[in-house]
Amino acid sequence: EAGVAQSPRYKIIEKRQSVAFWCNPISGHATLYWYQQILGQGPKLLIQFQNNGVVDDSQLPKDRFSAERLKGVDSTLKIQPAKLEDSAVYLCASSLERTRGYNEQFFGPGTRLTVL
Amino acid sequence: GENVEQHPSTLSVQEGDSAVIKCTYSDSASNYFPWYKQELGKRPQLIIDIRSNVGEKKDQRIAVTLNKTAKHFSLHITETQPEDSAVYFCAAPPKFNAGGTSYGKLTFGQGTILTVHP
């Protein structure tokens, strides 16, 4: 099966600029996650969608980060304005819908963001 | 929320040796414990997982053990090979609120850099 797609793969911007990332999950996967992975750390969940509704955005810096998942398929994550500490790999993952219990999360290749 | 601690942060072994990585978690209600492998510059991929109704699970050279009383679980890799070199992450689910759902949310450990020397 086709995997999770993300674009762009790399992005370099200056602080205070804005940037957007795109994710296309595996077909049929209702749950979509955006993670931030800072170098040398584990992925940290930013936001989780179930279909096109937000399930958890408790760790999303809402003053600068926003995300949407229109029609319950593709998703975009935006940062505006970017800060130096936003430099990281942004990973998108998807899984089958489960209200309780767990299914494997499939990760995309990530977008490496460098903020100068 | 869940607190997941992973040790060691780096692990260096000779080819053919065994490697063990341990994670502890804080929520006694947690019931699912996956391990992900991330090769340099690549995406994390699930290599094995265990649910709380069993104490051990094996898949060829890898195994995971779970001690619910002590709230820790470990990844065991036997007969290590250079291609096992990667960063390994454990994860655990957050605490459920009464009547709530998590929809598969996971908290990841800090990662272990495993290097297998030929």
PDB file of C-alpha atoms in Angstrom:
ATOM      1  CA  GLU A   1       0.000   0.000   0.000  1.00  0.00           C
ATOM      2  CA  ALA A   2       1.109   3.585  -0.526  1.00  0.00           C
ATOM      3  CA  GLY A   3       2.565   5.190   2.545  1.00  0.00           C
ATOM      4  CA  VAL A   4       2.054   8.543   4.214  1.00  0.00           C
ATOM      5  CA  ALA A   5       3.191  11.358   1.932  1.00  0.00           C
ATOM      6  CA  GLN A   6       4.592  14.671   3.094  1.00  0.00           C
ATOM      7  CA  SER A   7       5.881  17.768   1.375  1.00  0.00           C
ATOM      8  CA  PRO A   8       8.127  19.577   1.213  1.00  0.00           C
ATOM      9  CA  ARG A   9      10.948  17.367   2.481  1.00  0.00           C
ATOM     10  CA  TYR A  10      13.153  20.299   3.430  1.00  0.00           C
ATOM     11  CA  LYS A  11      12.459  23.926   4.168  1.00  0.00           C
ATOM     12  CA  ILE A  12      14.740  26.755   5.204  1.00  0.00           C
ATOM     13  CA  ILE A  13      13.209  30.043   6.333  1.00  0.00           C
ATOM     14  CA  GLU A  14      14.162  33.059   8.376  1.00  0.00           C
ATOM     15  CA  LYS A  15      12.622  33.738  11.752  1.00  0.00           C
ATOM     16  CA  ARG A  16       9.293  35.540  11.679  1.00  0.00           C
ATOM     17  CA  GLN A  17       8.479  34.085   8.283  1.00  0.00           C
ATOM     18  CA  SER A  18       5.601  31.663   7.791  1.00  0.00           C
ATOM     19  CA  VAL A  19       5.698  28.095   6.511  1.00  0.00           C
ATOM     20  CA  ALA A  20       3.209  25.353   5.709  1.00  0.00           C
ATOM     21  CA  PHE A  21       3.557  21.585   5.563  1.00  0.00           C
ATOM     22  CA  TRP A  22       1.285  19.162   3.794  1.00  0.00           C
ATOM     23  CA  CYS A  23       0.395  15.552   4.627  1.00  0.00           C
ATOM     24  CA  ASN A  24      -1.558  12.899   2.754  1.00  0.00           C
ATOM     25  CA  PRO A  25      -2.312   9.905   4.993  1.00  0.00           C
ATOM     26  CA  ILE A  26      -2.757   6.289   3.994  1.00  0.00           C
ATOM     27  CA  SER A  27      -6.089   5.781   2.284  1.00  0.00           C
ATOM     28  CA  GLY A  28      -8.773   4.788   4.773  1.00  0.00           C
ATOM     29  CA  HIS A  29      -6.908   5.978   7.845  1.00  0.00           C
ATOM     30  CA  ALA A  30      -9.242   8.135   9.881  1.00  0.00           C
ATOM     31  CA  THR A  31      -6.711   9.243  12.484  1.00  0.00           C
ATOM     32  CA  LEU A  32      -3.937  11.689  11.577  1.00  0.00           C
ATOM     33  CA  TYR A  33      -1.157  12.977  13.820  1.00  0.00           C
ATOM     34  CA  TRP A  34       1.365  15.784  13.525  1.00  0.00           C
ATOM     35  CA  TYR A  35       4.550  15.371  15.542  1.00  0.00           C
ATOM     36  CA  GLN A  36       7.516  17.651  16.138  1.00  0.00           C
ATOM     37  CA  GLN A  37      10.854  15.866  16.464  1.00  0.00           C
ATOM     38  CA  ILE A  38      13.703  18.033  17.698  1.00  0.00           C
ATOM     39  CA  LEU A  39      17.176  16.647  17.034  1.00  0.00           C
ATOM     40  CA  GLY A  40      18.074  14.008  19.588  1.00  0.00           C
ATOM     41  CA  GLN A  41      14.560  13.674  21.004  1.00  0.00           C
ATOM     42  CA  GLY A  42      11.540  11.493  20.512  1.00  0.00           C
ATOM     43  CA  PRO A  43       8.526  12.659  18.498  1.00  0.00           C
ATOM     44  CA  LYS A  44       6.251  15.015  20.411  1.00  0.00           C
ATOM     45  CA  LEU A  45       2.579  15.087  19.471  1.00  0.00           C
ATOM     46  CA  LEU A  46       1.353  18.498  18.347  1.00  0.00           C
ATOM     47  CA  ILE A  47      -2.164  17.710  17.160  1.00  0.00           C
ATOM     48  CA  GLN A  48      -4.339  14.698  16.472  1.00  0.00           C
ATOM     49  CA  PHE A  49      -7.327  14.511  14.132  1.00  0.00           C
ATOM     50  CA  GLN A  50     -10.082  11.934  13.997  1.00  0.00           C
ATOM     51  CA  ASN A  51     -11.536  12.340  10.500  1.00  0.00           C
ATOM     52  CA  ASN A  52     -11.731  16.140  10.205  1.00  0.00           C
ATOM     53  CA  GLY A  53     -12.201  16.852  13.906  1.00  0.00           C
ATOM     54  CA  VAL A  54      -9.465  17.738  16.399  1.00  0.00           C
ATOM     55  CA  VAL A  55      -9.112  15.146  19.160  1.00  0.00           C
ATOM     56  CA  ASP A  56      -6.084  16.577  20.951  1.00  0.00           C
ATOM     57  CA  ASP A  57      -4.174  19.823  20.447  1.00  0.00           C
ATOM     58  CA  SER A  58      -3.020  20.312  24.008  1.00  0.00           C
ATOM     59  CA  GLN A  59       0.666  20.608  23.021  1.00  0.00           C
ATOM     60  CA  LEU A  60       0.154  22.797  19.972  1.00  0.00           C
ATOM     61  CA  PRO A  61       1.512  26.362  20.461  1.00  0.00           C
ATOM     62  CA  LYS A  62      -1.681  27.921  19.254  1.00  0.00           C
ATOM     63  CA  ASP A  63      -0.306  31.450  19.151  1.00  0.00           C
ATOM     64  CA  ARG A  64       1.825  30.471  16.142  1.00  0.00           C
ATOM     65  CA  PHE A  65       0.851  26.980  14.993  1.00  0.00           C
ATOM     66  CA  SER A  66      -2.354  26.007  13.249  1.00  0.00           C
ATOM     67  CA  ALA A  67      -3.531  22.865  11.503  1.00  0.00           C
ATOM     68  CA  GLU A  68      -6.510  21.740   9.548  1.00  0.00           C
ATOM     69  CA  ARG A  69      -7.757  18.579   7.935  1.00  0.00           C
ATOM     70  CA  LEU A  70     -10.326  19.393   5.333  1.00  0.00           C
ATOM     71  CA  LYS A  71     -12.674  16.613   4.211  1.00  0.00           C
ATOM     72  CA  GLY A  72     -10.995  14.221   6.634  1.00  0.00           C
ATOM     73  CA  VAL A  73      -8.124  13.337   4.312  1.00  0.00           C
ATOM     74  CA  ASP A  74      -5.159  15.684   3.647  1.00  0.00           C
ATOM     75  CA  SER A  75      -3.870  17.958   6.360  1.00  0.00           C
ATOM     76  CA  THR A  76      -1.764  21.091   6.543  1.00  0.00           C
ATOM     77  CA  LEU A  77       0.276  22.393   9.447  1.00  0.00           C
ATOM     78  CA  LYS A  78       1.237  26.054   9.466  1.00  0.00           C
ATOM     79  CA  ILE A  79       3.685  28.068  11.529  1.00  0.00           C
ATOM     80  CA  GLN A  80       3.312  31.839  11.584  1.00  0.00           C
ATOM     81  CA  PRO A  81       5.589  33.469  12.595  1.00  0.00           C
ATOM     82  CA  ALA A  82       8.417  30.963  12.946  1.00  0.00           C
ATOM     83  CA  LYS A  83      10.954  31.082  15.769  1.00  0.00           C
ATOM     84  CA  LEU A  84      14.463  29.656  15.933  1.00  0.00           C
ATOM     85  CA  GLU A  85      13.286  26.944  18.327  1.00  0.00           C
ATOM     86  CA  ASP A  86      10.842  25.647  15.706  1.00  0.00           C
ATOM     87  CA  SER A  87      13.757  24.068  13.835  1.00  0.00           C
ATOM     88  CA  ALA A  88      12.885  20.374  13.826  1.00  0.00           C
ATOM     89  CA  VAL A  89      11.540  17.540  11.721  1.00  0.00           C
ATOM     90  CA  TYR A  90       7.767  17.629  11.419  1.00  0.00           C
ATOM     91  CA  LEU A  91       6.364  14.146  11.093  1.00  0.00           C
ATOM     92  CA  CYS A  92       2.881  13.230   9.979  1.00  0.00           C
ATOM     93  CA  ALA A  93       1.461   9.838  10.897  1.00  0.00           C
ATOM     94  CA  SER A  94      -1.825   8.062  10.324  1.00  0.00           C
ATOM     95  CA  SER A  95      -3.647   5.048  11.714  1.00  0.00           C
ATOM     96  CA  LEU A  96      -6.932   3.238  11.422  1.00  0.00           C
ATOM     97  CA  GLU A  97      -9.774   4.590  13.535  1.00  0.00           C
ATOM     98  CA  ARG A  98     -10.060   3.188  17.051  1.00  0.00           C
ATOM     99  CA  THR A  99     -11.959   4.879  19.842  1.00  0.00           C
ATOM    100  CA  ARG A 100     -10.106   2.854  22.422  1.00  0.00           C
ATOM    101  CA  GLY A 101      -7.171   0.548  21.968  1.00  0.00           C
ATOM    102  CA  TYR A 102      -4.360   1.044  19.518  1.00  0.00           C
ATOM    103  CA  ASN A 103      -3.408   0.533  15.943  1.00  0.00           C
ATOM    104  CA  GLU A 104       0.023   0.945  14.389  1.00  0.00           C
ATOM    105  CA  GLN A 105       0.904   4.506  13.505  1.00  0.00           C
ATOM    106  CA  PHE A 106       2.475   4.810  10.057  1.00  0.00           C
ATOM    107  CA  PHE A 107       4.839   7.730   9.683  1.00  0.00           C
ATOM    108  CA  GLY A 108       5.628   9.878   6.693  1.00  0.00           C
ATOM    109  CA  PRO A 109       9.203  10.818   5.729  1.00  0.00           C
ATOM    110  CA  GLY A 110       8.963  14.145   7.548  1.00  0.00           C
ATOM    111  CA  THR A 111       9.730  17.745   6.687  1.00  0.00           C
ATOM    112  CA  ARG A 112      13.022  19.065   8.013  1.00  0.00           C
ATOM    113  CA  LEU A 113      12.564  22.733   8.940  1.00  0.00           C
ATOM    114  CA  THR A 114      15.492  25.036   9.566  1.00  0.00           C
ATOM    115  CA  VAL A 115      14.754  28.487  10.939  1.00  0.00           C
ATOM    116  CA  LEU A 116      17.626  30.946  10.588  1.00  0.00           C
TER     117      LEU A 116
ATOM    118  CA  GLY B   1      -0.168  12.869  31.170  1.00  0.00           C
ATOM    119  CA  GLU B   2       2.068   9.853  30.688  1.00  0.00           C
ATOM    120  CA  ASN B   3       5.771  10.155  31.486  1.00  0.00           C
ATOM    121  CA  VAL B   4       8.024   7.757  29.562  1.00  0.00           C
ATOM    122  CA  GLU B   5      11.692   7.407  30.492  1.00  0.00           C
ATOM    123  CA  GLN B   6      14.052   5.484  28.216  1.00  0.00           C
ATOM    124  CA  HIS B   7      17.539   4.156  28.997  1.00  0.00           C
ATOM    125  CA  PRO B   8      20.281   4.082  27.930  1.00  0.00           C
ATOM    126  CA  SER B   9      20.507   7.067  25.611  1.00  0.00           C
ATOM    127  CA  THR B  10      23.331   5.405  23.665  1.00  0.00           C
ATOM    128  CA  LEU B  11      24.310   1.751  23.380  1.00  0.00           C
ATOM    129  CA  SER B  12      27.297   0.322  21.566  1.00  0.00           C
ATOM    130  CA  VAL B  13      27.678  -3.440  20.999  1.00  0.00           C
ATOM    131  CA  GLN B  14      29.712  -5.813  18.902  1.00  0.00           C
ATOM    132  CA  GLU B  15      28.035  -7.718  16.107  1.00  0.00           C
ATOM    133  CA  GLY B  16      26.479 -10.890  17.475  1.00  0.00           C
ATOM    134  CA  ASP B  17      26.001  -9.524  20.989  1.00  0.00           C
ATOM    135  CA  SER B  18      22.621  -8.814  22.554  1.00  0.00           C
ATOM    136  CA  ALA B  19      21.199  -5.347  23.178  1.00  0.00           C
ATOM    137  CA  VAL B  20      18.631  -4.385  25.781  1.00  0.00           C
ATOM    138  CA  ILE B  21      16.766  -1.064  26.016  1.00  0.00           C
ATOM    139  CA  LYS B  22      14.449  -0.303  28.908  1.00  0.00           C
ATOM    140  CA  CYS B  23      11.550   2.077  29.329  1.00  0.00           C
ATOM    141  CA  THR B  24       9.532   3.023  32.371  1.00  0.00           C
ATOM    142  CA  TYR B  25       6.097   4.583  32.365  1.00  0.00           C
ATOM    143  CA  SER B  26       4.041   6.333  34.986  1.00  0.00           C
ATOM    144  CA  ASP B  27       0.397   5.399  34.370  1.00  0.00           C
ATOM    145  CA  SER B  28      -0.531   1.987  35.685  1.00  0.00           C
ATOM    146  CA  ALA B  29      -3.576   1.943  33.375  1.00  0.00           C
ATOM    147  CA  SER B  30      -1.419   2.005  30.234  1.00  0.00           C
ATOM    148  CA  ASN B  31      -2.080  -1.075  28.117  1.00  0.00           C
ATOM    149  CA  TYR B  32      -0.129  -0.779  24.867  1.00  0.00           C
ATOM    150  CA  PHE B  33       3.632  -0.504  24.397  1.00  0.00           C
ATOM    151  CA  PRO B  34       5.157  -0.195  20.932  1.00  0.00           C
ATOM    152  CA  TRP B  35       8.779   0.079  19.854  1.00  0.00           C
ATOM    153  CA  TYR B  36       9.794   2.089  16.807  1.00  0.00           C
ATOM    154  CA  LYS B  37      13.069   1.992  14.873  1.00  0.00           C
ATOM    155  CA  GLN B  38      14.307   5.112  13.103  1.00  0.00           C
ATOM    156  CA  GLU B  39      17.285   4.834  10.782  1.00  0.00           C
ATOM    157  CA  LEU B  40      19.276   7.955  10.067  1.00  0.00           C
ATOM    158  CA  GLY B  41      17.239  10.410   8.018  1.00  0.00           C
ATOM    159  CA  LYS B  42      14.287   8.041   7.723  1.00  0.00           C
ATOM    160  CA  ARG B  43      10.830   7.723   9.227  1.00  0.00           C
ATOM    161  CA  PRO B  44      10.104   5.815  12.447  1.00  0.00           C
ATOM    162  CA  GLN B  45       8.772   2.320  11.792  1.00  0.00           C
ATOM    163  CA  LEU B  46       7.044  -0.035  14.205  1.00  0.00           C
ATOM    164  CA  ILE B  47       9.141  -3.135  14.896  1.00  0.00           C
ATOM    165  CA  ILE B  48       7.202  -4.789  17.708  1.00  0.00           C
ATOM    166  CA  ASP B  49       4.482  -4.005  20.215  1.00  0.00           C
ATOM    167  CA  ILE B  50       2.981  -5.631  23.266  1.00  0.00           C
ATOM    168  CA  ARG B  51      -0.363  -5.319  25.001  1.00  0.00           C
ATOM    169  CA  SER B  52      -0.817  -5.539  28.718  1.00  0.00           C
ATOM    170  CA  ASN B  53      -2.464  -8.948  28.703  1.00  0.00           C
ATOM    171  CA  VAL B  54       0.863 -10.677  27.922  1.00  0.00           C
ATOM    172  CA  GLY B  55       4.290 -10.528  29.526  1.00  0.00           C
ATOM    173  CA  GLU B  56       6.492 -11.259  26.519  1.00  0.00           C
ATOM    174  CA  LYS B  57       6.337 -11.224  22.739  1.00  0.00           C
ATOM    175  CA  LYS B  58       8.958 -12.408  20.259  1.00  0.00           C
ATOM    176  CA  ASP B  59       9.530 -11.851  16.567  1.00  0.00           C
ATOM    177  CA  GLN B  60      12.653 -13.559  15.279  1.00  0.00           C
ATOM    178  CA  ARG B  61      15.625 -11.731  16.838  1.00  0.00           C
ATOM    179  CA  ILE B  62      13.617  -9.115  18.702  1.00  0.00           C
ATOM    180  CA  ALA B  63      11.496  -9.490  21.805  1.00  0.00           C
ATOM    181  CA  VAL B  64       9.671  -7.209  24.192  1.00  0.00           C
ATOM    182  CA  THR B  65       9.009  -7.965  27.852  1.00  0.00           C
ATOM    183  CA  LEU B  66       6.522  -6.173  30.081  1.00  0.00           C
ATOM    184  CA  ASN B  67       6.505  -5.900  33.858  1.00  0.00           C
ATOM    185  CA  LYS B  68       3.254  -4.214  34.805  1.00  0.00           C
ATOM    186  CA  THR B  69       3.964  -4.279  38.521  1.00  0.00           C
ATOM    187  CA  ALA B  70       7.195  -2.363  38.099  1.00  0.00           C
ATOM    188  CA  LYS B  71       5.791  -0.345  35.174  1.00  0.00           C
ATOM    189  CA  HIS B  72       8.607  -1.032  32.800  1.00  0.00           C
ATOM    190  CA  PHE B  73       9.057  -2.737  29.449  1.00  0.00           C
ATOM    191  CA  SER B  74      12.181  -3.675  27.557  1.00  0.00           C
ATOM    192  CA  LEU B  75      13.322  -4.327  24.006  1.00  0.00           C
ATOM    193  CA  HIS B  76      15.722  -7.217  23.500  1.00  0.00           C
ATOM    194  CA  ILE B  77      17.673  -7.697  20.293  1.00  0.00           C
ATOM    195  CA  THR B  78      19.726 -10.886  19.987  1.00  0.00           C
ATOM    196  CA  GLU B  79      22.502 -11.687  17.513  1.00  0.00           C
ATOM    197  CA  THR B  80      22.800  -8.029  16.596  1.00  0.00           C
ATOM    198  CA  GLN B  81      23.815  -7.066  13.072  1.00  0.00           C
ATOM    199  CA  PRO B  82      25.201  -3.782  11.696  1.00  0.00           C
ATOM    200  CA  GLU B  83      21.836  -3.088  10.044  1.00  0.00           C
ATOM    201  CA  ASP B  84      20.286  -2.967  13.520  1.00  0.00           C
ATOM    202  CA  SER B  85      22.136   0.320  14.049  1.00  0.00           C
ATOM    203  CA  ALA B  86      19.472   3.008  14.436  1.00  0.00           C
ATOM    204  CA  VAL B  87      17.599   5.046  17.021  1.00  0.00           C
ATOM    205  CA  TYR B  88      14.983   3.070  18.935  1.00  0.00           C
ATOM    206  CA  PHE B  89      11.965   4.711  20.576  1.00  0.00           C
ATOM    207  CA  CYS B  90       9.554   3.243  23.059  1.00  0.00           C
ATOM    208  CA  ALA B  91       6.085   4.695  23.569  1.00  0.00           C
ATOM    209  CA  ALA B  92       3.106   4.383  25.863  1.00  0.00           C
ATOM    210  CA  PRO B  93      -0.424   5.717  25.814  1.00  0.00           C
ATOM    211  CA  PRO B  94      -1.595   8.575  28.010  1.00  0.00           C
ATOM    212  CA  LYS B  95      -3.885   8.187  30.935  1.00  0.00           C
ATOM    213  CA  PHE B  96      -7.494   7.778  29.963  1.00  0.00           C
ATOM    214  CA  ASN B  97      -9.913  10.152  31.552  1.00  0.00           C
ATOM    215  CA  ALA B  98     -13.026   8.488  32.893  1.00  0.00           C
ATOM    216  CA  GLY B  99     -15.271   7.831  29.930  1.00  0.00           C
ATOM    217  CA  GLY B 100     -12.738   9.429  27.610  1.00  0.00           C
ATOM    218  CA  THR B 101     -10.931   8.193  24.559  1.00  0.00           C
ATOM    219  CA  SER B 102      -7.386   8.547  23.374  1.00  0.00           C
ATOM    220  CA  TYR B 103      -7.780   7.564  19.727  1.00  0.00           C
ATOM    221  CA  GLY B 104      -4.352   5.959  19.831  1.00  0.00           C
ATOM    222  CA  LYS B 105      -2.347   8.869  21.239  1.00  0.00           C
ATOM    223  CA  LEU B 106       1.183   7.912  22.284  1.00  0.00           C
ATOM    224  CA  THR B 107       3.936   9.512  24.356  1.00  0.00           C
ATOM    225  CA  PHE B 108       7.412   8.646  23.074  1.00  0.00           C
ATOM    226  CA  GLY B 109      10.618   8.105  25.016  1.00  0.00           C
ATOM    227  CA  GLN B 110      13.741  10.116  24.320  1.00  0.00           C
ATOM    228  CA  GLY B 111      15.318   7.459  22.125  1.00  0.00           C
ATOM    229  CA  THR B 112      18.340   5.136  22.274  1.00  0.00           C
ATOM    230  CA  ILE B 113      21.084   5.345  19.678  1.00  0.00           C
ATOM    231  CA  LEU B 114      22.186   1.750  19.041  1.00  0.00           C
ATOM    232  CA  THR B 115      25.462   1.193  17.234  1.00  0.00           C
ATOM    233  CA  VAL B 116      26.452  -2.323  16.206  1.00  0.00           C
ATOM    234  CA  HIS B 117      30.128  -2.631  15.330  1.00  0.00           C
ATOM    235  CA  PRO B 118      31.115  -5.256  12.737  1.00  0.00           C
TER     236      PRO B 118
END
